[in-house]
Short mmCIF file of C-alpha atoms and ligand atoms in Angstrom, two decimals:
data_model
loop_
_atom_site.label_atom_id
_atom_site.label_comp_id
_atom_site.label_asym_id
_atom_site.label_seq_id
_atom_site.Cartn_x
_atom_site.Cartn_y
_atom_site.Cartn_z
CA MET K 1 -22.16 -0.26 -14.64
CA SER K 2 -20.74 -1.22 -11.68
CA ARG K 3 -16.89 -0.71 -10.93
CA ALA K 4 -15.84 -4.58 -10.64
CA ALA K 5 -17.50 -5.14 -13.82
CA ASP K 6 -15.20 -2.80 -15.29
CA SER K 7 -13.32 -4.13 -16.82
CA ALA K 8 -10.28 -1.73 -18.56
CA LYS K 9 -6.90 -0.96 -16.74
CA VAL K 10 -6.34 0.72 -14.43
CA THR K 11 -3.27 3.73 -14.93
CA THR K 12 -2.56 7.07 -13.18
CA ALA K 13 -5.07 9.01 -15.87
CA THR K 14 -8.41 6.65 -14.84
CA LEU K 15 -7.57 7.28 -11.23
CA ARG K 16 -7.19 11.45 -12.14
CA ALA K 17 -10.76 11.37 -13.94
CA LEU K 18 -12.64 8.57 -10.71
CA LYS K 19 -10.60 12.39 -8.31
CA ALA K 20 -12.51 14.38 -11.51
CA GLN K 21 -15.82 13.03 -11.46
CA ARG K 22 -15.89 12.82 -7.26
CA ARG K 23 -15.81 8.55 -7.99
CA ARG K 24 -13.50 7.16 -4.52
CA ILE K 25 -10.86 5.11 -5.55
CA THR K 26 -9.77 1.84 -3.54
CA ALA K 27 -6.44 0.82 -3.72
CA LEU K 28 -4.93 -2.26 -0.75
CA THR K 29 -1.82 -3.69 -1.00
CA ALA K 30 -0.68 -7.28 -1.95
CA TYR K 31 3.08 -9.07 -1.90
CA ASP K 32 2.26 -12.26 -3.55
CA HIS K 33 0.65 -13.84 -6.92
CA LEU K 34 -2.90 -15.81 -4.99
CA LEU K 35 -3.80 -13.29 -3.20
CA ALA K 36 -3.42 -9.95 -6.01
CA GLY K 37 -5.15 -12.30 -8.25
CA LEU K 38 -8.66 -12.44 -5.72
CA LEU K 39 -7.51 -8.49 -4.91
CA ASP K 40 -7.82 -7.98 -8.90
CA ARG K 41 -11.05 -9.84 -10.10
CA ALA K 42 -12.97 -8.59 -7.27
CA GLY K 43 -12.28 -5.48 -8.72
CA VAL K 44 -10.13 -3.01 -6.00
CA ASP K 45 -8.63 -0.10 -8.79
CA VAL K 46 -5.14 0.03 -6.79
CA LEU K 47 -2.39 -2.72 -5.57
CA LEU K 48 0.27 -1.24 -3.04
CA VAL K 49 2.84 -3.79 -2.66
CA GLY K 50 4.00 -1.84 0.39
CA ASP K 51 7.14 -2.33 1.39
CA SER K 52 4.76 -3.37 4.42
CA VAL K 53 5.51 -6.38 3.38
CA ALA K 54 7.68 -6.34 6.20
CA THR K 55 6.04 -6.13 9.58
CA VAL K 56 2.91 -8.33 7.63
CA LEU K 57 4.52 -10.79 6.04
CA GLN K 58 8.44 -11.39 7.20
CA GLY K 59 7.81 -10.83 11.28
CA HIS K 60 9.87 -7.50 11.79
CA ASP K 61 8.56 -4.76 13.84
CA THR K 62 8.63 -1.68 11.69
CA THR K 63 9.10 -0.99 7.38
CA VAL K 64 13.41 0.11 7.31
CA SER K 65 14.66 -3.27 7.01
CA VAL K 66 12.62 -4.55 3.45
CA THR K 67 15.48 -4.49 1.46
CA MET K 68 15.12 -3.63 -2.66
CA ASP K 69 16.21 -7.37 -4.09
CA GLN K 70 13.33 -7.90 -1.61
CA MET K 71 11.16 -5.60 -3.71
CA VAL K 72 11.64 -6.66 -7.17
CA TYR K 73 10.23 -9.96 -6.08
CA HIS K 74 6.88 -9.63 -4.06
CA CYS K 75 6.22 -6.94 -7.16
CA GLU K 76 6.93 -9.46 -9.96
CA LEU K 77 4.16 -11.65 -7.72
CA VAL K 78 2.04 -9.09 -8.20
CA ALA K 79 2.35 -7.49 -11.55
CA ARG K 80 1.94 -10.83 -13.32
CA ALA K 81 -1.02 -11.56 -10.98
CA ALA K 82 -2.82 -7.77 -12.10
CA ARG K 83 -5.22 -7.58 -15.07
CA ARG K 84 -6.70 -4.07 -14.03
CA ALA K 85 -5.28 -2.90 -11.11
CA LEU K 86 -3.01 -0.48 -11.41
CA VAL K 87 0.59 -1.60 -9.61
CA VAL K 88 1.75 0.07 -8.01
CA GLY K 89 5.44 -0.78 -5.68
CA ASP K 90 6.96 0.91 -2.65
CA MET K 91 10.58 2.45 -2.78
CA PRO K 92 12.18 1.01 0.28
CA PHE K 93 13.81 2.83 3.04
CA LEU K 94 17.04 4.19 1.62
CA SER K 95 16.70 3.36 -1.93
CA TYR K 96 16.11 7.17 -2.83
CA GLN K 97 17.20 9.18 0.22
CA ILE K 98 20.65 9.02 -1.68
CA GLY K 99 19.57 11.59 -4.36
CA PRO K 100 17.78 10.81 -7.54
CA GLU K 101 19.79 9.31 -9.86
CA ASP K 102 19.84 6.27 -6.20
CA ALA K 103 15.96 6.22 -6.58
CA LEU K 104 15.74 6.69 -10.62
CA ARG K 105 18.31 2.90 -10.77
CA ASN K 106 16.17 1.77 -7.76
CA ALA K 107 12.32 2.85 -9.34
CA GLY K 108 14.23 1.55 -12.37
CA ARG K 109 14.59 -2.04 -11.19
CA LEU K 110 11.02 -2.17 -9.67
CA LEU K 111 9.02 -1.41 -13.38
CA LYS K 112 11.79 -3.33 -15.21
CA GLU K 113 12.24 -6.29 -13.23
CA GLY K 114 8.93 -5.82 -10.77
CA ARG K 115 7.13 -4.74 -13.38
CA VAL K 116 5.21 -2.91 -11.70
CA GLU K 117 3.65 0.43 -13.58
CA ALA K 118 4.93 3.43 -10.82
CA VAL K 119 5.86 4.10 -7.42
CA LYS K 120 5.62 4.97 -3.91
CA LEU K 121 7.78 6.75 -2.07
CA GLU K 122 7.68 8.48 1.34
CA GLY K 123 8.61 12.40 2.03
CA GLY K 124 7.42 15.93 0.84
CA ALA K 125 9.20 18.75 0.00
CA PRO K 126 12.01 17.61 0.34
CA PHE K 127 12.40 14.79 -2.25
CA ALA K 128 10.57 16.95 -5.27
CA ALA K 129 13.73 16.94 -7.04
CA THR K 130 13.50 13.00 -6.26
CA VAL K 131 10.10 12.72 -7.39
CA GLN K 132 11.09 15.10 -10.80
CA ARG K 133 14.36 12.99 -11.87
CA LEU K 134 11.60 9.56 -11.68
CA VAL K 135 8.79 11.86 -13.65
CA HIS K 136 10.71 13.08 -16.25
CA ALA K 137 12.04 9.25 -16.30
CA GLY K 138 8.74 8.56 -17.47
CA ILE K 139 8.44 6.82 -13.62
CA PRO K 140 4.36 7.51 -12.44
CA VAL K 141 5.31 8.73 -8.81
CA MET K 142 2.47 8.19 -5.68
CA GLY K 143 3.52 10.16 -2.69
CA HIS K 144 3.23 9.98 0.39
CA LEU K 145 2.47 11.84 3.71
CA GLY K 146 1.48 12.29 7.47
CA LEU K 147 2.96 9.08 8.91
CA THR K 148 5.20 7.62 7.14
CA PRO K 149 6.84 4.65 9.37
CA GLN K 150 10.38 4.62 6.98
CA SER K 151 10.54 7.58 10.05
CA ILE K 152 9.65 5.89 12.88
CA HIS K 153 12.78 6.07 14.76
CA GLN K 154 12.44 10.13 14.08
CA PHE K 155 9.02 9.77 15.37
CA GLY K 156 9.85 7.31 17.87
CA SER K 157 5.88 5.79 17.72
CA TYR K 158 2.97 5.29 14.97
CA GLN K 159 0.56 7.67 17.09
CA ALA K 160 -1.38 9.90 14.14
CA ARG K 161 0.75 12.91 13.00
CA GLY K 162 -0.49 15.99 12.38
CA GLN K 163 -2.12 17.42 15.01
CA GLU K 164 -1.08 21.16 15.42
CA ALA K 165 -0.84 23.31 13.65
CA ALA K 166 1.61 24.43 12.20
CA GLU K 167 2.53 20.58 11.09
CA GLN K 168 -0.87 20.37 8.95
CA ARG K 169 0.24 23.30 7.05
CA ARG K 170 3.48 21.44 6.75
CA ILE K 171 2.02 18.40 5.32
CA VAL K 172 -0.35 20.98 3.32
CA ASP K 173 2.87 22.05 1.89
CA ASP K 174 4.16 18.82 1.32
CA ALA K 175 1.08 18.09 -0.61
CA ARG K 176 1.42 20.66 -2.72
CA SER K 177 5.97 19.87 -3.59
CA LEU K 178 4.64 16.45 -4.22
CA ALA K 179 1.42 17.54 -6.68
CA GLN K 180 4.19 20.50 -8.00
CA ALA K 181 7.06 17.83 -8.80
CA GLY K 182 4.99 15.68 -10.75
CA VAL K 183 3.10 12.79 -8.05
CA PHE K 184 0.10 10.90 -9.69
CA ALA K 185 -1.70 10.66 -6.41
CA LEU K 186 -0.82 11.03 -2.60
CA VAL K 187 -1.32 8.16 0.00
CA LEU K 188 -2.70 10.14 3.78
CA GLU K 189 -1.67 8.89 7.12
CA LYS K 190 -3.45 8.57 9.55
CA VAL K 191 -4.07 12.10 9.96
CA PRO K 192 -6.81 14.42 11.69
CA ALA K 193 -9.65 13.86 9.13
CA THR K 194 -10.53 17.31 9.01
CA LEU K 195 -6.38 17.38 7.79
CA GLY K 196 -6.89 14.93 4.81
CA GLN K 197 -9.86 17.04 3.41
CA GLN K 198 -7.65 20.28 3.45
CA VAL K 199 -4.96 18.37 2.04
CA THR K 200 -7.68 17.13 -1.41
CA ALA K 201 -9.08 19.95 -1.32
CA ALA K 202 -5.23 22.05 -1.52
CA VAL K 203 -4.10 19.23 -4.67
CA GLU K 204 -5.55 18.43 -8.39
CA VAL K 205 -3.83 14.15 -7.70
CA PRO K 206 -6.46 11.93 -6.26
CA VAL K 207 -5.35 11.83 -1.76
CA ILE K 208 -5.88 8.76 -1.00
CA GLY K 209 -6.08 8.37 3.05
CA ILE K 210 -5.48 5.27 5.56
CA GLY K 211 -6.43 6.61 8.68
CA ALA K 212 -6.98 10.38 6.57
CA GLY K 213 -10.79 9.74 7.27
CA PRO K 214 -14.08 9.85 5.07
CA HIS K 215 -12.96 13.57 2.71
CA VAL K 216 -10.23 12.24 1.07
CA ASP K 217 -10.84 10.29 -2.66
CA GLY K 218 -10.24 7.55 -1.98
CA GLN K 219 -9.19 4.54 1.19
CA ILE K 220 -6.13 2.49 0.76
CA LEU K 221 -5.69 -0.80 3.83
CA VAL K 222 -3.28 -3.16 4.52
CA THR K 223 -4.32 -5.93 3.02
CA HIS K 224 -4.70 -8.38 5.74
CA ASP K 225 -5.95 -6.25 8.27
CA LEU K 226 -8.84 -6.12 6.16
CA LEU K 227 -9.20 -9.68 6.65
CA GLY K 228 -8.26 -10.18 9.95
CA LEU K 229 -4.98 -12.42 9.01
CA PHE K 230 -2.67 -9.94 10.67
CA THR K 231 -3.25 -9.66 14.11
CA ARG K 232 -0.22 -9.18 16.11
CA PHE K 233 -2.00 -4.56 16.32
CA ARG K 234 -4.86 -2.87 15.13
CA PRO K 235 -5.19 -0.51 13.92
CA ARG K 236 -7.73 1.56 14.40
CA PHE K 237 -8.68 3.42 11.37
CA ALA K 238 -8.38 -1.08 10.21
CA ARG K 239 -12.60 -2.48 9.07
CA ARG K 240 -11.96 -5.85 8.86
CA TYR K 241 -14.62 -7.56 6.85
CA LEU K 242 -13.11 -10.86 7.55
CA GLU K 243 -11.49 -13.29 11.04
CA LEU K 244 -9.37 -15.09 8.80
CA ALA K 245 -6.59 -15.62 11.68
CA ASP K 246 -8.82 -17.22 13.57
CA ALA K 247 -10.96 -19.23 10.35
CA ILE K 248 -7.85 -20.83 10.17
CA GLY K 249 -6.22 -21.80 13.74
CA LYS K 250 -10.14 -23.94 13.12
CA ALA K 251 -9.72 -25.41 10.62
CA VAL K 252 -5.71 -26.52 11.05
CA GLY K 253 -7.09 -27.54 14.64
CA ASP K 254 -10.15 -29.48 12.95
CA TYR K 255 -7.74 -31.21 10.95
CA CYS K 256 -5.17 -32.17 13.30
CA ARG K 257 -7.74 -34.06 15.41
CA ASP K 258 -9.05 -35.61 12.96
CA VAL K 259 -5.77 -37.25 12.37
CA ARG K 260 -5.14 -37.56 15.75
CA ASP K 261 -8.10 -39.76 16.41
CA GLY K 262 -7.83 -41.46 12.36
CA SER K 263 -10.61 -40.29 10.62
CA PHE K 264 -9.12 -38.10 8.26
CA PRO K 265 -8.40 -39.79 5.44
CA ASN K 266 -11.53 -41.30 5.35
CA ALA K 267 -12.45 -43.81 2.14
CA ASP K 268 -13.06 -41.02 -0.25
CA GLU K 269 -10.68 -39.76 0.28
CA SER K 270 -7.63 -43.13 -0.08
CA TYR K 271 -6.96 -44.85 -3.39
O1 KIV Z 301 3.25 -0.11 2.44
C1 KIV Z 301 2.66 0.28 2.97
O2 KIV Z 301 1.67 -0.74 3.72
C2 KIV Z 301 1.83 1.18 3.20
C3 KIV Z 301 0.11 1.25 3.89
C4 KIV Z 301 0.55 2.24 4.80
C5 KIV Z 301 0.09 2.72 2.89
O3 KIV Z 301 2.75 2.16 2.20
#
């Protein structure tokens, strides 16, 4: 049976089983009810309510500014649409870095108010205690290593990470620390494909790559990149399956022309 036809609810256990069976995991971002429903019905395994909502929908240059209240709002829209996919909510900047208790309170809001089934947070070994605190409270946690966009002001650019041996070793160690702390999966962003392969081999939990090459357990993309709807910048790893921004431009141009020349509405479109 194809994955799209398999309507069983995806859980964190499903993702573990997919890794064990060497079947690749599909994941996409979602921020709203309409698109989330379409993605869910199309058979994607994981819907991530990413803090990329800040850059993609809100027009900011970084993800740093998005708030807990905004994330709760977007999570609830997505969670209400998802029937099959596992819904993961991103912990926004400073919602978990202050300490494990603060993280627990904020992660709890994403589950209780936002209705997500798991949370994601960025960072490695320094966050192992926070991951443990959430997991012990019954909150599944997805880690995020490699390029971690909330640290953009520290990195200074969105360049690929893990290009040098020391950083590669650190990323593999971070993956092991997070796995030991109890994450159910890891997102690995913008690193060399060889490092993607190394991290995937180093941990038993699924590694979901974004710009991390093909040797990982699954892939995630920003939906608005895949659809050609977000065009402000175009990461090399983001394959476009549609050119929706162009299609929308054409449709709106046609509408404006028809209104202006009086051909819309016609008799069939009038009462
Ligand atoms: O917020 C987001 O969209 C993400 C993806 C890059 C995985 O974290």
